[in-house]
Tab-separated table of C-alpha atoms in Angstrom:
chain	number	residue	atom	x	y	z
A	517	UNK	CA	0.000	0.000	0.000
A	518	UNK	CA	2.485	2.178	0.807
A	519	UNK	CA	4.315	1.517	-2.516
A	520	UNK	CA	1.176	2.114	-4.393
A	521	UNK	CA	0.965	5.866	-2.272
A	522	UNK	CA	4.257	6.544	-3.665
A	523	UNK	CA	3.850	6.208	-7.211
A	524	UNK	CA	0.301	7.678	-7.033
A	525	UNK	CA	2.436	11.242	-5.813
A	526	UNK	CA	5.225	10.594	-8.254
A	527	UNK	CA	2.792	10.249	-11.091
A	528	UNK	CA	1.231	13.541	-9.671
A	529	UNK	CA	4.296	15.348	-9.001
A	530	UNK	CA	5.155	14.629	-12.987
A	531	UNK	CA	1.717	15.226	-14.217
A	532	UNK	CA	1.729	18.858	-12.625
A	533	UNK	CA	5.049	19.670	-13.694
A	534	UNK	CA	4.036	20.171	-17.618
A	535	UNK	CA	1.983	22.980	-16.003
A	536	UNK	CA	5.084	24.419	-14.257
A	537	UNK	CA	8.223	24.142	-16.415
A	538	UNK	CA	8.934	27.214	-18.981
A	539	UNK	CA	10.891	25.622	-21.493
A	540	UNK	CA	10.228	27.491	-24.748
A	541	UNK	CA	9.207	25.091	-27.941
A	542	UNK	CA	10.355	27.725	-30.786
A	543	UNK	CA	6.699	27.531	-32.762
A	544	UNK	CA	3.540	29.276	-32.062
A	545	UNK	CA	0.806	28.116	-33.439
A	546	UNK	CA	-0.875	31.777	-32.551
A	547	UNK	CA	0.923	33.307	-35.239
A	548	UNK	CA	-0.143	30.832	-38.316
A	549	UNK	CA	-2.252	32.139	-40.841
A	550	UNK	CA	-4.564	30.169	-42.837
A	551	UNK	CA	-6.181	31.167	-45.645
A	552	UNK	CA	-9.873	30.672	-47.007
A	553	UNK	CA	-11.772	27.338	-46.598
A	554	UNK	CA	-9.819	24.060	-45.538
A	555	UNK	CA	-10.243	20.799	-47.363
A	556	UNK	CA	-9.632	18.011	-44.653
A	557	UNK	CA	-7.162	15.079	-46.202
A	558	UNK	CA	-7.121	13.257	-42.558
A	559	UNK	CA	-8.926	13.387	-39.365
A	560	UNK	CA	-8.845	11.466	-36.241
A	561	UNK	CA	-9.935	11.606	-32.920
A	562	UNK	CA	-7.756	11.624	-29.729
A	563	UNK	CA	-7.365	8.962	-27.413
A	564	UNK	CA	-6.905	9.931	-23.582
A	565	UNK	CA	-3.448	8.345	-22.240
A	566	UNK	CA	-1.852	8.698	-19.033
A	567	UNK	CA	-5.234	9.725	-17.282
A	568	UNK	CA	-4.872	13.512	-18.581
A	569	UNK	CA	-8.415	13.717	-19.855
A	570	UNK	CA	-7.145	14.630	-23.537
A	571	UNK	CA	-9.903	15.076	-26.285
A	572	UNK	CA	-10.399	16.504	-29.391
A	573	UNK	CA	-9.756	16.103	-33.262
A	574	UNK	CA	-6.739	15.950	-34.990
A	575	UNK	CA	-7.134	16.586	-38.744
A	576	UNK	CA	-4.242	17.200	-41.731
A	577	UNK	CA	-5.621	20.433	-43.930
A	578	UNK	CA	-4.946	22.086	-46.746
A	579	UNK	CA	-6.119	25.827	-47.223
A	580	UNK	CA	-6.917	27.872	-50.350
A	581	UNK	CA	-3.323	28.945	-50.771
A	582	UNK	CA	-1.713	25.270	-51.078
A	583	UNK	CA	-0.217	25.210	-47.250
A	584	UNK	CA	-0.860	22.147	-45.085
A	585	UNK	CA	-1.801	22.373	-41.859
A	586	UNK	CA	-2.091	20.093	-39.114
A	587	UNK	CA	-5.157	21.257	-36.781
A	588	UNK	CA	-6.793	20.451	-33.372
A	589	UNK	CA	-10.401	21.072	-33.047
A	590	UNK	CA	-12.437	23.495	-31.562
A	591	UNK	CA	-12.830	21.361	-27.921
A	592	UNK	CA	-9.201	19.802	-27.987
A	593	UNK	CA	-8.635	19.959	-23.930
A	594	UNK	CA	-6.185	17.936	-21.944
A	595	UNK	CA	-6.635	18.614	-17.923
A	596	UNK	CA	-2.912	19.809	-18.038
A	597	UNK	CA	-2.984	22.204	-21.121
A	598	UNK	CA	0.283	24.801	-20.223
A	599	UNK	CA	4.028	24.368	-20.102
A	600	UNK	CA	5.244	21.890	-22.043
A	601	UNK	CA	2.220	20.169	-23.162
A	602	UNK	CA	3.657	19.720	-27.185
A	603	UNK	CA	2.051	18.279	-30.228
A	604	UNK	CA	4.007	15.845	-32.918
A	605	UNK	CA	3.647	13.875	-35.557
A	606	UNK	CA	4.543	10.361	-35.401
A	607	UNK	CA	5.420	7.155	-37.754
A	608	UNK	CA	3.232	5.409	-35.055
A	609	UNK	CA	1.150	5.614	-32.191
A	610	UNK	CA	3.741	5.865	-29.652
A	611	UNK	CA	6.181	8.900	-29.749
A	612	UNK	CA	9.786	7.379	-30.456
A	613	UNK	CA	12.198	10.319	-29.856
A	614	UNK	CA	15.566	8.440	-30.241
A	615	UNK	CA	14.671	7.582	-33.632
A	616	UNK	CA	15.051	10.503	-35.946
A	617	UNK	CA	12.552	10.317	-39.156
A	618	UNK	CA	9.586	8.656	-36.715
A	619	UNK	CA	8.379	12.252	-35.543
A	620	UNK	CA	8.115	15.757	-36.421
A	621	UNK	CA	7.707	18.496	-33.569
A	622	UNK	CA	5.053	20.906	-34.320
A	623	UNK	CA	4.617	22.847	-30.830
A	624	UNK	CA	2.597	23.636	-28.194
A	625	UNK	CA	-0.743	23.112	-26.980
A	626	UNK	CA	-0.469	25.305	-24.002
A	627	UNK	CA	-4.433	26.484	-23.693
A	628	UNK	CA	-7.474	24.903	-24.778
A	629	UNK	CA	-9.117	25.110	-28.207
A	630	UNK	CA	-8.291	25.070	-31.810
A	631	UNK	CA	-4.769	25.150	-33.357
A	632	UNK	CA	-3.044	25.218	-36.280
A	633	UNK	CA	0.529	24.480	-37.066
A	634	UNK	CA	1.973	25.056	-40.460
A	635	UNK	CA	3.848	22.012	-42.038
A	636	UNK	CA	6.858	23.410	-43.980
A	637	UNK	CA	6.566	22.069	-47.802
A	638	UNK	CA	4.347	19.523	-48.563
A	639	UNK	CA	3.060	16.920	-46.102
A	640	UNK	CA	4.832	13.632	-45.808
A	641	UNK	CA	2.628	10.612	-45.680
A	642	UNK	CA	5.055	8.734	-43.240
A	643	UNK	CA	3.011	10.457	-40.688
A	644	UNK	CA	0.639	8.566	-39.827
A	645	UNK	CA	0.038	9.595	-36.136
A	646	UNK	CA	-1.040	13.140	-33.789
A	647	UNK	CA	0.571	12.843	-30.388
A	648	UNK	CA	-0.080	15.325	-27.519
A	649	UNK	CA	3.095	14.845	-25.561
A	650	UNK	CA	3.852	15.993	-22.439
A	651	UNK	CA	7.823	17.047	-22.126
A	652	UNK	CA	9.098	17.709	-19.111
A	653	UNK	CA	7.437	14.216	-18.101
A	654	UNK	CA	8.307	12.385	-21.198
A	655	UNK	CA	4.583	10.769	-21.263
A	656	UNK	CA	2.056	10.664	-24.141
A	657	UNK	CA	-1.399	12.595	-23.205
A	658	UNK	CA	-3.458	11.506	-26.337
A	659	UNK	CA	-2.872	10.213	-29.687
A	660	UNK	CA	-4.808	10.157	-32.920
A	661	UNK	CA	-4.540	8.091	-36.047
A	662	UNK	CA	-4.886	10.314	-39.197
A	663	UNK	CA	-7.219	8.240	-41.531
């Protein structure tokens, strides 16, 4: 029992600090422009991991102009939405940082709601996977397979 106490406040103490830490991820998504109506190529919907409540649409877009865009929807939430709270895209379902190719950072998700977050050149179909990824924990808050 008392080991089970333990990781219950571990878990806590790493769930709370992606609400704490200040580490800068060098894209904001507030600054995107997109352009016109989007076609959707992909959507999916996140699944909640590592009890953080995560929810929400994923979806790859294109906009009037030609860009691609990978968007959350209107009621993306995750219970621990500031700080490092990041969004990738992955090769898979699980987030494999120490294989280079597998992901692609896009940045944060630091407040509730929609984003966008401009893919430089064209999209690459390896992607196959959203991840909401929480960094200063290292654990996966939701994931979404782009179909």
């Amino acid at each position: 029992m008392k080991n089970l106490s333990m990781i219950l406040v571990l878990m806590t103490a790493f769930l709370l600090s992606c609400e704490n830490m200040s580490e800068e991820i060098p894209m904001d998504d507030d600054m995107v422009e997109v352009t016109g109506p989007l076609e959707v190529l992909k959507s999916g919907t996140l699944s909640n991991q590592s009890g953080a409540g995560t929810r929400g649409t994923v979806q790859l877009v294109r906009d009037q102009a030609g860009k691609f865009y990978i968007s959350l929807s209107d009621n993306f939430t995750t219970k621990f939405s500031t700080g490092t709270v990041t969004v990738y895209l992955s090769t898979s379902s699980s987030l494999r940082l120490n294989e280079s190719g597998s992901f692609q950072l896009l940045g944060l998700a630091n407040r509730p709601g929609a984003h966008f977050y401009e893919l430089q050149g064209n999209k690459d179909d390896k992607f196959t996977h959203g991840i909401i990824w929480c960094g200063a924990a290292a654990i996966p808050f939701g994931n979404a397979l782009l179909e």
